PDB file of C-alpha atoms in Angstrom:
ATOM      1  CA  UNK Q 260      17.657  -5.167  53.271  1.00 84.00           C
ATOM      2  CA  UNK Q 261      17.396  -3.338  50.307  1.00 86.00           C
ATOM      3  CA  UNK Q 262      14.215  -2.036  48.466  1.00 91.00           C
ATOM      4  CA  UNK Q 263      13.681  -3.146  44.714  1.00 90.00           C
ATOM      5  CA  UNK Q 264      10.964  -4.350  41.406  1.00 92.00           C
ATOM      6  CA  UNK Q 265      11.927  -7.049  39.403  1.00 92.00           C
ATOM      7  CA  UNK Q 266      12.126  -6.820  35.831  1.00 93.00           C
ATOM      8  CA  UNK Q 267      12.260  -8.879  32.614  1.00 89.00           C
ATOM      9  CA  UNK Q 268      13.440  -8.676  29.222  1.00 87.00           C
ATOM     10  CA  UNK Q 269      12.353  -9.923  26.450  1.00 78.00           C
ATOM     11  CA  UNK Q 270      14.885 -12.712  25.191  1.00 67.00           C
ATOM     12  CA  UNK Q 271      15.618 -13.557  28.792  1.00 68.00           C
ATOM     13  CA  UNK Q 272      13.752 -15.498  31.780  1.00 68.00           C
ATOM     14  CA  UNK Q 273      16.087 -13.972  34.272  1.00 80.00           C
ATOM     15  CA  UNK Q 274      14.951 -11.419  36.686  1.00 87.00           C
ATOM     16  CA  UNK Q 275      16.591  -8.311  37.283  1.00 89.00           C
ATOM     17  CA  UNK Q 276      16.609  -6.100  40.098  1.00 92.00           C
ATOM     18  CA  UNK Q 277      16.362  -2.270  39.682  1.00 94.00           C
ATOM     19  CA  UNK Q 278      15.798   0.511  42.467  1.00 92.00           C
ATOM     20  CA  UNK Q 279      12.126   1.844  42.123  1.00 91.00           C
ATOM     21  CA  UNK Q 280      13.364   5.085  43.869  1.00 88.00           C
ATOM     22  CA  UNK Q 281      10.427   5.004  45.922  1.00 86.00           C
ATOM     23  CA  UNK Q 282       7.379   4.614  43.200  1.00 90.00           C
ATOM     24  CA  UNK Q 283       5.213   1.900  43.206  1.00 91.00           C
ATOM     25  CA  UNK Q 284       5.225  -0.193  39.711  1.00 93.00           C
ATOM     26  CA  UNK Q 285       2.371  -2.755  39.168  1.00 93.00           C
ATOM     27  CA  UNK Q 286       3.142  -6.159  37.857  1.00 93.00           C
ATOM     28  CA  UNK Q 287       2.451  -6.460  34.005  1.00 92.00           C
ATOM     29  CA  UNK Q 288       3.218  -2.603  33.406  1.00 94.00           C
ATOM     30  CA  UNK Q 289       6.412  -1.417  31.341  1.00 94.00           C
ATOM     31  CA  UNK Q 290       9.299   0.736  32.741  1.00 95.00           C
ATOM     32  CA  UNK Q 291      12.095   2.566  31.109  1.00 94.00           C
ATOM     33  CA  UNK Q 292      15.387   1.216  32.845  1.00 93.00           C
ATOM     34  CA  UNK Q 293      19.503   1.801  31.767  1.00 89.00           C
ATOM     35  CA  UNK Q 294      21.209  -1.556  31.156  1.00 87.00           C
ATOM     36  CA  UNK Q 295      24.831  -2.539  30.057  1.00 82.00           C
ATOM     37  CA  UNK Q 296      23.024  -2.129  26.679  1.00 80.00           C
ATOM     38  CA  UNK Q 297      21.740   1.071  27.358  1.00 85.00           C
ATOM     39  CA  UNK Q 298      18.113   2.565  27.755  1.00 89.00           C
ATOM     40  CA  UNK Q 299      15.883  -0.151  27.541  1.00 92.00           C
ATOM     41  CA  UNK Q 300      12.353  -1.374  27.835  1.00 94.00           C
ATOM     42  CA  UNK Q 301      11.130  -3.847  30.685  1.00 93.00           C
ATOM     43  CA  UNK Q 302       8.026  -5.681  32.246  1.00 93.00           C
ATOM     44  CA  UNK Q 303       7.466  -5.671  35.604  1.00 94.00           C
ATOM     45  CA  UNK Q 304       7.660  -8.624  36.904  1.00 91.00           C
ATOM     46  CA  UNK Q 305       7.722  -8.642  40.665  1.00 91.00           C
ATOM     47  CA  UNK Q 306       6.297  -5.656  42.518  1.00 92.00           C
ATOM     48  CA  UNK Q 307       8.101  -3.202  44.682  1.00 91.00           C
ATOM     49  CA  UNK Q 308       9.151  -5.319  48.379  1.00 91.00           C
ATOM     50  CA  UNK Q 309      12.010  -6.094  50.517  1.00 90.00           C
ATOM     51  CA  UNK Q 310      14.803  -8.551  49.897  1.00 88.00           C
ATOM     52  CA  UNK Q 311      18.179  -9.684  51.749  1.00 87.00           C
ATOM     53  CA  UNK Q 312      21.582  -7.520  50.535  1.00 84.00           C
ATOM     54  CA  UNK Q 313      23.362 -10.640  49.422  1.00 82.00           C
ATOM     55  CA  UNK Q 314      20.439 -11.678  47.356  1.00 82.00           C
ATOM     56  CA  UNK Q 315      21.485  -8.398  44.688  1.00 83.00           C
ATOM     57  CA  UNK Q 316      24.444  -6.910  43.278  1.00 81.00           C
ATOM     58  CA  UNK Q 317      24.979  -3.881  43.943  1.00 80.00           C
ATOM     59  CA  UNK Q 318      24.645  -1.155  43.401  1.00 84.00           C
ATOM     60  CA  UNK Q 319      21.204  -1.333  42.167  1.00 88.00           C
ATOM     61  CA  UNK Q 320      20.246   0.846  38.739  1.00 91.00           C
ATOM     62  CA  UNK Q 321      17.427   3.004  39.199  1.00 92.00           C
ATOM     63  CA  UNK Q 322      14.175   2.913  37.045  1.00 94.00           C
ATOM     64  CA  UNK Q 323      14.551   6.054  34.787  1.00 93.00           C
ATOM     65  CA  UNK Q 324      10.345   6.177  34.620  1.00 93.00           C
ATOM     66  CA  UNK Q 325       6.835   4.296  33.866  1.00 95.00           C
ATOM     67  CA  UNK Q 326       6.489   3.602  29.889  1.00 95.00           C
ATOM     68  CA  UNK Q 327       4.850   6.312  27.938  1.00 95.00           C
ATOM     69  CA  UNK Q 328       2.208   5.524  25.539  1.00 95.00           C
ATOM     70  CA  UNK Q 329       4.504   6.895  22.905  1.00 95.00           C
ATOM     71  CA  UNK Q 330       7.641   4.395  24.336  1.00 95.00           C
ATOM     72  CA  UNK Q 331       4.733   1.845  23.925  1.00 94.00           C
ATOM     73  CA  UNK Q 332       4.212   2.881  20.655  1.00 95.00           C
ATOM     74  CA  UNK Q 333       8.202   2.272  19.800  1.00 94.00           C
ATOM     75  CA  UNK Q 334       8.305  -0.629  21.193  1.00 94.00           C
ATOM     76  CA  UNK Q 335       5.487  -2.196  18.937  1.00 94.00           C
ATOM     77  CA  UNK Q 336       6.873  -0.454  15.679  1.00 94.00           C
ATOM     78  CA  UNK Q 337       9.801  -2.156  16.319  1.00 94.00           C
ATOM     79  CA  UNK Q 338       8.382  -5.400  17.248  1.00 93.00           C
ATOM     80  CA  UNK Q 339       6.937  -4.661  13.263  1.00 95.00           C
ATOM     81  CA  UNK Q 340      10.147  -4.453  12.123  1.00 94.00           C
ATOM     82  CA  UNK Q 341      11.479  -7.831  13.337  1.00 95.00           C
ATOM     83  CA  UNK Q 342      10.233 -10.098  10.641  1.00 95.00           C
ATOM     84  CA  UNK Q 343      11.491  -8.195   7.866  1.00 96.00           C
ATOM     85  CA  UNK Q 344      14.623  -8.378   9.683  1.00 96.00           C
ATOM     86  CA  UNK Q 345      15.044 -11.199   9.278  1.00 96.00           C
ATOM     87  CA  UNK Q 346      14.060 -12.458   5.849  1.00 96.00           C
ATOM     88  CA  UNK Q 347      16.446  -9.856   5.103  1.00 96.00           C
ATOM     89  CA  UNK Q 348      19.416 -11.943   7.421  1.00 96.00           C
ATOM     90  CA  UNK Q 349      18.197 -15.211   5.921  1.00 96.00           C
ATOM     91  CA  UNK Q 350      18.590 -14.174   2.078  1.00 96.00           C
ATOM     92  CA  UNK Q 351      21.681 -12.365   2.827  1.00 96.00           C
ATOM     93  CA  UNK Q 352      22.786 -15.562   4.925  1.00 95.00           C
ATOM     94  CA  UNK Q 353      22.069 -17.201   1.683  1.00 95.00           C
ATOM     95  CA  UNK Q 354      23.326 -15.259  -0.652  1.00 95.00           C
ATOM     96  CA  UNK Q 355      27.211 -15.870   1.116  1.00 94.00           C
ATOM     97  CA  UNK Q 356      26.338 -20.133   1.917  1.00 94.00           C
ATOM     98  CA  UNK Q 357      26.358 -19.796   5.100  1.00 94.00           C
ATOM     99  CA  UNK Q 358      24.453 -22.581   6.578  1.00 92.00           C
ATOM    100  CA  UNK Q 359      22.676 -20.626   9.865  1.00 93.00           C
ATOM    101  CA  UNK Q 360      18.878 -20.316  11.181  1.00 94.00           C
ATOM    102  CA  UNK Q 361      18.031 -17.351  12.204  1.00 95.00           C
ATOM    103  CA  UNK Q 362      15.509 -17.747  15.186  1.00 93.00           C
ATOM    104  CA  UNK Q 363      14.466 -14.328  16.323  1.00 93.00           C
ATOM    105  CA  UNK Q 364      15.841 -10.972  16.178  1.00 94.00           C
ATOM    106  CA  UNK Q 365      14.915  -7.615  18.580  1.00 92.00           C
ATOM    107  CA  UNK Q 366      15.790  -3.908  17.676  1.00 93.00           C
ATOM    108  CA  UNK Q 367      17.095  -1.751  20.813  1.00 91.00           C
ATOM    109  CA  UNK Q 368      14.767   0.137  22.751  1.00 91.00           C
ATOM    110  CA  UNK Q 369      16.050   3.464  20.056  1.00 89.00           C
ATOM    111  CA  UNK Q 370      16.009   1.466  17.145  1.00 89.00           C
ATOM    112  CA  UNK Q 371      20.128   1.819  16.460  1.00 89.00           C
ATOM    113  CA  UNK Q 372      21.122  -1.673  16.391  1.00 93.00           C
ATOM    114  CA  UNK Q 373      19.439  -5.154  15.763  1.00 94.00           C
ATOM    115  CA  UNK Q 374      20.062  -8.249  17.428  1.00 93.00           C
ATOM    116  CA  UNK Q 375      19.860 -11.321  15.530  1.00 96.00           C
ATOM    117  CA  UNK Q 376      20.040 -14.627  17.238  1.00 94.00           C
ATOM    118  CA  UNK Q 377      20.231 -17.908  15.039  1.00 95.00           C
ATOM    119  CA  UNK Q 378      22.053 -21.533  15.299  1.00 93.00           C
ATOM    120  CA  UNK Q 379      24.607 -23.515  13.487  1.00 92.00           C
ATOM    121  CA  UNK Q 380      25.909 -26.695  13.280  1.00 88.00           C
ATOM    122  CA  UNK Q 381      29.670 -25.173  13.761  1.00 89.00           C
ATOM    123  CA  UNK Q 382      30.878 -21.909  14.886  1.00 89.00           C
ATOM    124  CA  UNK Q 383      30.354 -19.636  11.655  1.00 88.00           C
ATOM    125  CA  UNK Q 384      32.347 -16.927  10.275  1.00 90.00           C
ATOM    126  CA  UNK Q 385      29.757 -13.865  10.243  1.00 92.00           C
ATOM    127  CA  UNK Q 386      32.060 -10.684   9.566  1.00 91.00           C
ATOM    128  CA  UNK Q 387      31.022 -10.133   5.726  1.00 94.00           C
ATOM    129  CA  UNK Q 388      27.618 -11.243   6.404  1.00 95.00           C
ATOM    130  CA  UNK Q 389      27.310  -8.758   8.676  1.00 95.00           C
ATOM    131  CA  UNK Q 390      28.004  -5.973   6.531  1.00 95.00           C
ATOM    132  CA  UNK Q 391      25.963  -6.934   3.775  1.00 95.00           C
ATOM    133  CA  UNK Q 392      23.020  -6.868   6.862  1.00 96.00           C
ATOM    134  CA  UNK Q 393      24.095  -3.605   7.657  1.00 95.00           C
ATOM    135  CA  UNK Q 394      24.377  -1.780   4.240  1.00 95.00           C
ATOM    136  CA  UNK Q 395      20.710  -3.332   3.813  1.00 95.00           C
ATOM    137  CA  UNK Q 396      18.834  -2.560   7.173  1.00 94.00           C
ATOM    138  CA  UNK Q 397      20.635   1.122   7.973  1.00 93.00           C
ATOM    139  CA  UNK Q 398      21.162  -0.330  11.442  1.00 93.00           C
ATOM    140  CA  UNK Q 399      24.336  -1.544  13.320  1.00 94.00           C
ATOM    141  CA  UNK Q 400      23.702  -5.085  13.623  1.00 95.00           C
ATOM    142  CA  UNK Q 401      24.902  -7.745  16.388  1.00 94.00           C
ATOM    143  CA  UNK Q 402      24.895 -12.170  15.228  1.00 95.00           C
ATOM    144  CA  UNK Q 403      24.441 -14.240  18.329  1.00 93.00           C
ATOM    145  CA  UNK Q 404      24.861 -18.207  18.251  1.00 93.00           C
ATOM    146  CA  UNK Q 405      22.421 -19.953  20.698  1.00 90.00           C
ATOM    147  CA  UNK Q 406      22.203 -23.483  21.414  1.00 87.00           C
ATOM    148  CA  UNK Q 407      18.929 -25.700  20.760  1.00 86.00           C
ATOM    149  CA  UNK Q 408      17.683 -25.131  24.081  1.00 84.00           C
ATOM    150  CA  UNK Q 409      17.799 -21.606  23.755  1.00 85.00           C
ATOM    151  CA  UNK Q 410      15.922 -21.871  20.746  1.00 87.00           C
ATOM    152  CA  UNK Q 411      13.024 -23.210  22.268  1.00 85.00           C
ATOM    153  CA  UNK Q 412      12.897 -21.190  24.778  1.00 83.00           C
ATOM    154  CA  UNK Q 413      12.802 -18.435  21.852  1.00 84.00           C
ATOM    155  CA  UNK Q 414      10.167 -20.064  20.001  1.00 83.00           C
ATOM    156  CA  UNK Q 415       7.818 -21.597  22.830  1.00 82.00           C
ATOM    157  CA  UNK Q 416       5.661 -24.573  22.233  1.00 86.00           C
ATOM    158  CA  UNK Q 417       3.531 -27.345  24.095  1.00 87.00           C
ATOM    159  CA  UNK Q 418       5.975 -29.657  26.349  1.00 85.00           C
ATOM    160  CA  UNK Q 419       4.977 -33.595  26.694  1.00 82.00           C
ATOM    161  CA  UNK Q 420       2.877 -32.238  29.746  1.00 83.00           C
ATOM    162  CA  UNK Q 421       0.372 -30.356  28.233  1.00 86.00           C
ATOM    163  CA  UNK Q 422       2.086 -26.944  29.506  1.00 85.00           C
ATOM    164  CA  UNK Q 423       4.219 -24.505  27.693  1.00 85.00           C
ATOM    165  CA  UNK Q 424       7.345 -25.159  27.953  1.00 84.00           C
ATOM    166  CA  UNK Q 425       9.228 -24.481  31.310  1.00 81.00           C
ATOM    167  CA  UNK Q 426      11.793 -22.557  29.651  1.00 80.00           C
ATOM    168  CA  UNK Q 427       9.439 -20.205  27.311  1.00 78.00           C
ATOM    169  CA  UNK Q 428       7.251 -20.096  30.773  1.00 74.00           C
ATOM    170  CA  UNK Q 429       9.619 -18.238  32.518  1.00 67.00           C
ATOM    171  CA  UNK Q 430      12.918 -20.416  33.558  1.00 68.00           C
ATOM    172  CA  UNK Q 431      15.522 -18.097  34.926  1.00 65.00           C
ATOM    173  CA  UNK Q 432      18.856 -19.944  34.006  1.00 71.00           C
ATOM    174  CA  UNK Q 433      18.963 -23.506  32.590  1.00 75.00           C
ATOM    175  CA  UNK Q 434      19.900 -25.935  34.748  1.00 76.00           C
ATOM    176  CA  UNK Q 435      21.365 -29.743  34.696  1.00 81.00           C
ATOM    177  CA  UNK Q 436      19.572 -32.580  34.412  1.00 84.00           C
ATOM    178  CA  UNK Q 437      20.695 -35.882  33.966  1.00 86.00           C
ATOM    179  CA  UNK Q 438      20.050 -39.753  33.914  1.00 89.00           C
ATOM    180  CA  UNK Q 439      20.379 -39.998  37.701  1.00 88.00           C
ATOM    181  CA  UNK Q 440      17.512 -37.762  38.003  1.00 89.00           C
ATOM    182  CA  UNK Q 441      15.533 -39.791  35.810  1.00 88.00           C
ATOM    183  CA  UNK Q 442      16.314 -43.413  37.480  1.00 85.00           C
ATOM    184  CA  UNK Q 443      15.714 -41.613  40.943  1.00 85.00           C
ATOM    185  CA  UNK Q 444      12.438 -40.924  39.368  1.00 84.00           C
ATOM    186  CA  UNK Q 445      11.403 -43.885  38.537  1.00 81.00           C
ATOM    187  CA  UNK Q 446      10.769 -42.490  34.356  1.00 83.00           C
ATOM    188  CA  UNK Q 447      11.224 -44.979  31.892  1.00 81.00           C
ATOM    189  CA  UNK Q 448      14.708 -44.154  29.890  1.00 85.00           C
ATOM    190  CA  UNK Q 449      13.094 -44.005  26.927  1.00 87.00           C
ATOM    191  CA  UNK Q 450      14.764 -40.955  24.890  1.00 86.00           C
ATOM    192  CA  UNK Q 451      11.442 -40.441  23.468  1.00 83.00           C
ATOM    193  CA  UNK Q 452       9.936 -40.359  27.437  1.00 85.00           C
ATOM    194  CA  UNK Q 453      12.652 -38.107  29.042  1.00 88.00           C
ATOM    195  CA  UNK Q 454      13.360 -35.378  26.234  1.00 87.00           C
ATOM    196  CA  UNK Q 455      11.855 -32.199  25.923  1.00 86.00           C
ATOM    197  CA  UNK Q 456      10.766 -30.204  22.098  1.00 86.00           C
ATOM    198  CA  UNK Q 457      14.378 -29.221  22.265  1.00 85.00           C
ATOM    199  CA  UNK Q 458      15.359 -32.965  21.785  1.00 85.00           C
ATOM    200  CA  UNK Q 459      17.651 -32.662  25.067  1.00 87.00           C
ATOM    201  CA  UNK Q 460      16.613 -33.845  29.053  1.00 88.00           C
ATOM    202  CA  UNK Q 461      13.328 -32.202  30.201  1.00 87.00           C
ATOM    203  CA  UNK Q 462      14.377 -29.332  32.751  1.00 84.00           C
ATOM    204  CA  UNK Q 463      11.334 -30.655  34.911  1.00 84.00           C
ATOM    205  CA  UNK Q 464      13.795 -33.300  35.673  1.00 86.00           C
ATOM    206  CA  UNK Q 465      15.366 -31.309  38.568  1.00 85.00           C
ATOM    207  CA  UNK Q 466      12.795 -29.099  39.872  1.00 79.00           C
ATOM    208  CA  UNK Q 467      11.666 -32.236  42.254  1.00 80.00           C
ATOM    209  CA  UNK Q 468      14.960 -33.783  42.209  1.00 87.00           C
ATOM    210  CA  UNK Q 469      15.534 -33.026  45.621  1.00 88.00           C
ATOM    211  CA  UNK Q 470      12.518 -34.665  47.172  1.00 85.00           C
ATOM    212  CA  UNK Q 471      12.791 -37.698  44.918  1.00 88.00           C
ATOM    213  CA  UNK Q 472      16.428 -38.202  46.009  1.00 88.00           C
ATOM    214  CA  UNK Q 473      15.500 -38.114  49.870  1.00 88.00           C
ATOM    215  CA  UNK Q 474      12.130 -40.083  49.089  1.00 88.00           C
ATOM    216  CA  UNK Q 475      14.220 -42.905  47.072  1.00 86.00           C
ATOM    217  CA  UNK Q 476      16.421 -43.583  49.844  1.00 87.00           C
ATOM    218  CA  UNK Q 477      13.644 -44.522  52.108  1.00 88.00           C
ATOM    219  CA  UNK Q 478      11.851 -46.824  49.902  1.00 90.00           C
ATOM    220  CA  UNK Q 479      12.658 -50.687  49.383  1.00 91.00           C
ATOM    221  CA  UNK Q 480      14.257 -51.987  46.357  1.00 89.00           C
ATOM    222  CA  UNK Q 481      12.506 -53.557  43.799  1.00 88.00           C
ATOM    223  CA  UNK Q 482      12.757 -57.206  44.150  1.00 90.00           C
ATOM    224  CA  UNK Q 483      13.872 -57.379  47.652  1.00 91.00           C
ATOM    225  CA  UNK Q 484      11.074 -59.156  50.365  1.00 91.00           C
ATOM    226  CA  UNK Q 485       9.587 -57.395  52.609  1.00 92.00           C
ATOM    227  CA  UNK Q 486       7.150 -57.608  55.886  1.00 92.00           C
ATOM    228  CA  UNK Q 487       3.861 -56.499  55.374  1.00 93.00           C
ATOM    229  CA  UNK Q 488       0.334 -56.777  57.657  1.00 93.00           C
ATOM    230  CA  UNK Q 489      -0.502 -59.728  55.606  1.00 91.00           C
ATOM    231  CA  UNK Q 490       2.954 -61.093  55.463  1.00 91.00           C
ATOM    232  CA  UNK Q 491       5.950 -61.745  53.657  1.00 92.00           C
ATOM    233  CA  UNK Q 492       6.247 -60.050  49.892  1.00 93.00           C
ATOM    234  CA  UNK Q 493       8.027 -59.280  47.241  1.00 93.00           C
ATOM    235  CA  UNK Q 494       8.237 -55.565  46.361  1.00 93.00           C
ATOM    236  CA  UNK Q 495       6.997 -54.981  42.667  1.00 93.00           C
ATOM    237  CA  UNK Q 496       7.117 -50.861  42.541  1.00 90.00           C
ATOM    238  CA  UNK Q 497       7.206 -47.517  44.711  1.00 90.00           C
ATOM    239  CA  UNK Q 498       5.029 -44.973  44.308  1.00 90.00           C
ATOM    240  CA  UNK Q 499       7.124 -42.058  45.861  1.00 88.00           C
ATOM    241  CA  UNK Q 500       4.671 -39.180  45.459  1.00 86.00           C
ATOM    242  CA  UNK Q 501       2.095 -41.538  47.414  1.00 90.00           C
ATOM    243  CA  UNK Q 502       4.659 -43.344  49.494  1.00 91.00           C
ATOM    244  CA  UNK Q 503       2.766 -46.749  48.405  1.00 92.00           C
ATOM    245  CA  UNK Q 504       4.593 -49.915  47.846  1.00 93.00           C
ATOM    246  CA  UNK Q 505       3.075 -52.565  45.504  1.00 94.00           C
ATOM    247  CA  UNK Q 506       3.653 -56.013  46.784  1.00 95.00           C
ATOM    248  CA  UNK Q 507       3.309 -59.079  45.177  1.00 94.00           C
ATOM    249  CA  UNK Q 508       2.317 -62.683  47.155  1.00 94.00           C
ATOM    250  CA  UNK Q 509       2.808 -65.720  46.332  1.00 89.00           C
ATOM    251  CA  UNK Q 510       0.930 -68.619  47.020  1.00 87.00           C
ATOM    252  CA  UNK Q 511       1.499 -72.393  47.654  1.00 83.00           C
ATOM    253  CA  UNK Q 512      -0.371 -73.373  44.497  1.00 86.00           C
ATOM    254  CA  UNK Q 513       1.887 -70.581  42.415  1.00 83.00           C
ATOM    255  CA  UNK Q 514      -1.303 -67.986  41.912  1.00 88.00           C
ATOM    256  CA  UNK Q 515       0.396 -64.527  42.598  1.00 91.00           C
ATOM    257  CA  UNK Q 516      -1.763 -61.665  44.212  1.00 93.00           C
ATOM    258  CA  UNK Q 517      -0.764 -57.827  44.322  1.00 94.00           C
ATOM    259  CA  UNK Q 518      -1.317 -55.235  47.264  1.00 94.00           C
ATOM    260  CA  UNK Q 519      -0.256 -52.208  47.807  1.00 94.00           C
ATOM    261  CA  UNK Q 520       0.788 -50.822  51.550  1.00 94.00           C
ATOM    262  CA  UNK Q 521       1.677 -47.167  52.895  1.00 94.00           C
ATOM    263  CA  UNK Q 522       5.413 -46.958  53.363  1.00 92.00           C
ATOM    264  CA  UNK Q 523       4.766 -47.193  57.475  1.00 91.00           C
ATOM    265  CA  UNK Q 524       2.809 -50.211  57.040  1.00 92.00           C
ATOM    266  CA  UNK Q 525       5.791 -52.380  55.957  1.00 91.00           C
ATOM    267  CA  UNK Q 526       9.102 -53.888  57.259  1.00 90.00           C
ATOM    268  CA  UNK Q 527      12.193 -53.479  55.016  1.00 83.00           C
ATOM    269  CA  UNK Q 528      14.181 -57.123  55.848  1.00 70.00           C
ATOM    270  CA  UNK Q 529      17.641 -55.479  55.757  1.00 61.00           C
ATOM    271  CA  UNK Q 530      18.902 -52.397  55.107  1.00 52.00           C
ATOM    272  CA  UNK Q 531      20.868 -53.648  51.606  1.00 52.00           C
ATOM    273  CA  UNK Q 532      16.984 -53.749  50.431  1.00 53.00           C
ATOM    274  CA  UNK Q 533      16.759 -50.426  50.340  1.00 55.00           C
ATOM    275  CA  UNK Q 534      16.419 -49.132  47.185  1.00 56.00           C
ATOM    276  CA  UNK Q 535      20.192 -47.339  45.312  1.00 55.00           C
ATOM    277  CA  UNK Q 536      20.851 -45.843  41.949  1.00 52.00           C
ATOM    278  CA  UNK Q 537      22.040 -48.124  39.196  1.00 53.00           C
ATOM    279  CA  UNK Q 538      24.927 -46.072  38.040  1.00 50.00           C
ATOM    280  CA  UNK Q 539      25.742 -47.829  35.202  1.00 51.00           C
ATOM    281  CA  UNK Q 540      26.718 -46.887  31.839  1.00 44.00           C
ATOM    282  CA  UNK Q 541      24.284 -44.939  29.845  1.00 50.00           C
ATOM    283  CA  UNK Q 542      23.530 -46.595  26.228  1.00 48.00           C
ATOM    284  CA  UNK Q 543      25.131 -44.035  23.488  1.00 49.00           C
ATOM    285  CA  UNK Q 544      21.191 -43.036  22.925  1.00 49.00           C
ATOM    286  CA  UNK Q 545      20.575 -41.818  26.724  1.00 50.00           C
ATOM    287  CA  UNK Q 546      24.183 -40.001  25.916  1.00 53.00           C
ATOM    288  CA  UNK Q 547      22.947 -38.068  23.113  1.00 51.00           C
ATOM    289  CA  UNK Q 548      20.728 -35.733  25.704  1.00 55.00           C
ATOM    290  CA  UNK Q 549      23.101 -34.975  28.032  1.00 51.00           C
ATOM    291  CA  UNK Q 550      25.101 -33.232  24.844  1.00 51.00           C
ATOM    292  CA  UNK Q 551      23.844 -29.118  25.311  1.00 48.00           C
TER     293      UNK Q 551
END
């Protein structure tokens, strides 16, 4: 077992684990650390404990010391800086035709270099613009190409939920979702329905993948009869979350009824009624959010 704090950065929702050298660090305070980048500035994130060898790579960095009012201090001044940064990028970006976004931008913890981060429809050839950037901002500078998801998570916003969005909220690594996920879920495939702000598949999509996937296999298939308290039915929906099964009866004079039964309550005829995956082609549309 090995003793660490977890700490973030901010253009990344992945952890990092540094040595705390045997100080306690609160949650939500700042630390000084050395990265690949150099000295830097970090939030605590998760609080000094105990976690398997195999879970970190070693060895582990040490945390050089708490924040200082004055690192504080830096760190806001050059928070200041950032959006003259980059109107700077964008008319130089300009000025040259380029046809780039610049997103964000962060100055290293000692203010030597800036990091721009922007998107493109193509790879883009930055060497000249990044001279002109330099000769203007008295800084070594550094052009990174993201992808639309990343700019998101850069940006933030509302998702279709009503929460921020899981990636701006604190995703680690971005993961794969696809249509599967969404059929096994029961979600309409509606673009509209299954994409997030970035215009790609929601990342919610696999978080509950797993229990979906093991749910769906228990549950009759839509359309296939069933045995229920009440008799013979055809299945109309699942509710997996509930474990419900809407039935629908039909009666001698052709009036139809609905009623819905707990999983347990209800007899699956054969096991070919067991609900499966349509695999089947995805319409170019669907095939558009799978592109990252």
């Amino acid at each position: 077992m090995a003793t660490i704090v977890g700490i973030k950065f901010k253009h990344t929702g992945k952890i990092y684990y540094f040595d705390p050298t045997g100080k306690n660090y609160r949650k939500g305070s700042g630390v000084i650390v050395e990265t690949a980048r150099g000295v830097e500035y970090g939030t605590v994130v998760i609080e000094k404990k105990e976690v398997a060898d195999d879970k970190i790579v070693q060895p582990l960095k040490p945390i050089l010391r708490p924040a200082s009012a004055d690192d504080e201090a830096k760190v806001k001044k050059n928070e200041e800086r950032v959006p003259e940064a980059l109107k700077i990028a964008t008319e130089k970006s300009k000025a040259r035709g380029l046809d780039m976004k610049f997103i964000d931008a962060e100055y290293t913890f000692d203010g030597s270099k800036i990091i721009f981060y922007f998107t493109a429809a193509s790879r883009i050839d930055f060497r000249e613009l990044v001279k002109d950037m330099a000769a203007a901002l008295h800084n070594r500078i550094e052009l990174r190409q993201i992808g639309i998801r990343d700019e998101t998570r850069l940006i933030g916003g509302i998702a279709p939920c009503g929460r921020v969005c899981c990636c701006a909220a604190g995703v680690a690594d971005f993961k794969k979702s696809s249509i599967k996920m969404a059929k096994t879920q029961g979600l309409s495939l509606n673009p509209s329905k299954i994409s997030g702000l970035c215009g790609r598949l929601m990342c919610c999509l696999e978080y509950e993948n797993n229990h979906y996937s093991e749910t769906f296999k228990k549950m009759p298939k839509v359309g296939s009869e069933v045995t229920t308290p009440d008799g013979k039915a055809t299945v109309v929906s699942n509710n997996m979350l509930k474990m419900l099964v809407k039935t629908k009866f039909e009666a001698s004079d052709g009036s139809l009824s609905y009623k819905e039964y707990n999983l347990s309550d209800i007899k699956v005829k054969n096991a070919n009624n067991i609900a499966d995956i349509d695999d089947s082609a995805d319409d170019s549309e669907i095939k558009e959010l799978l592109d990252d």
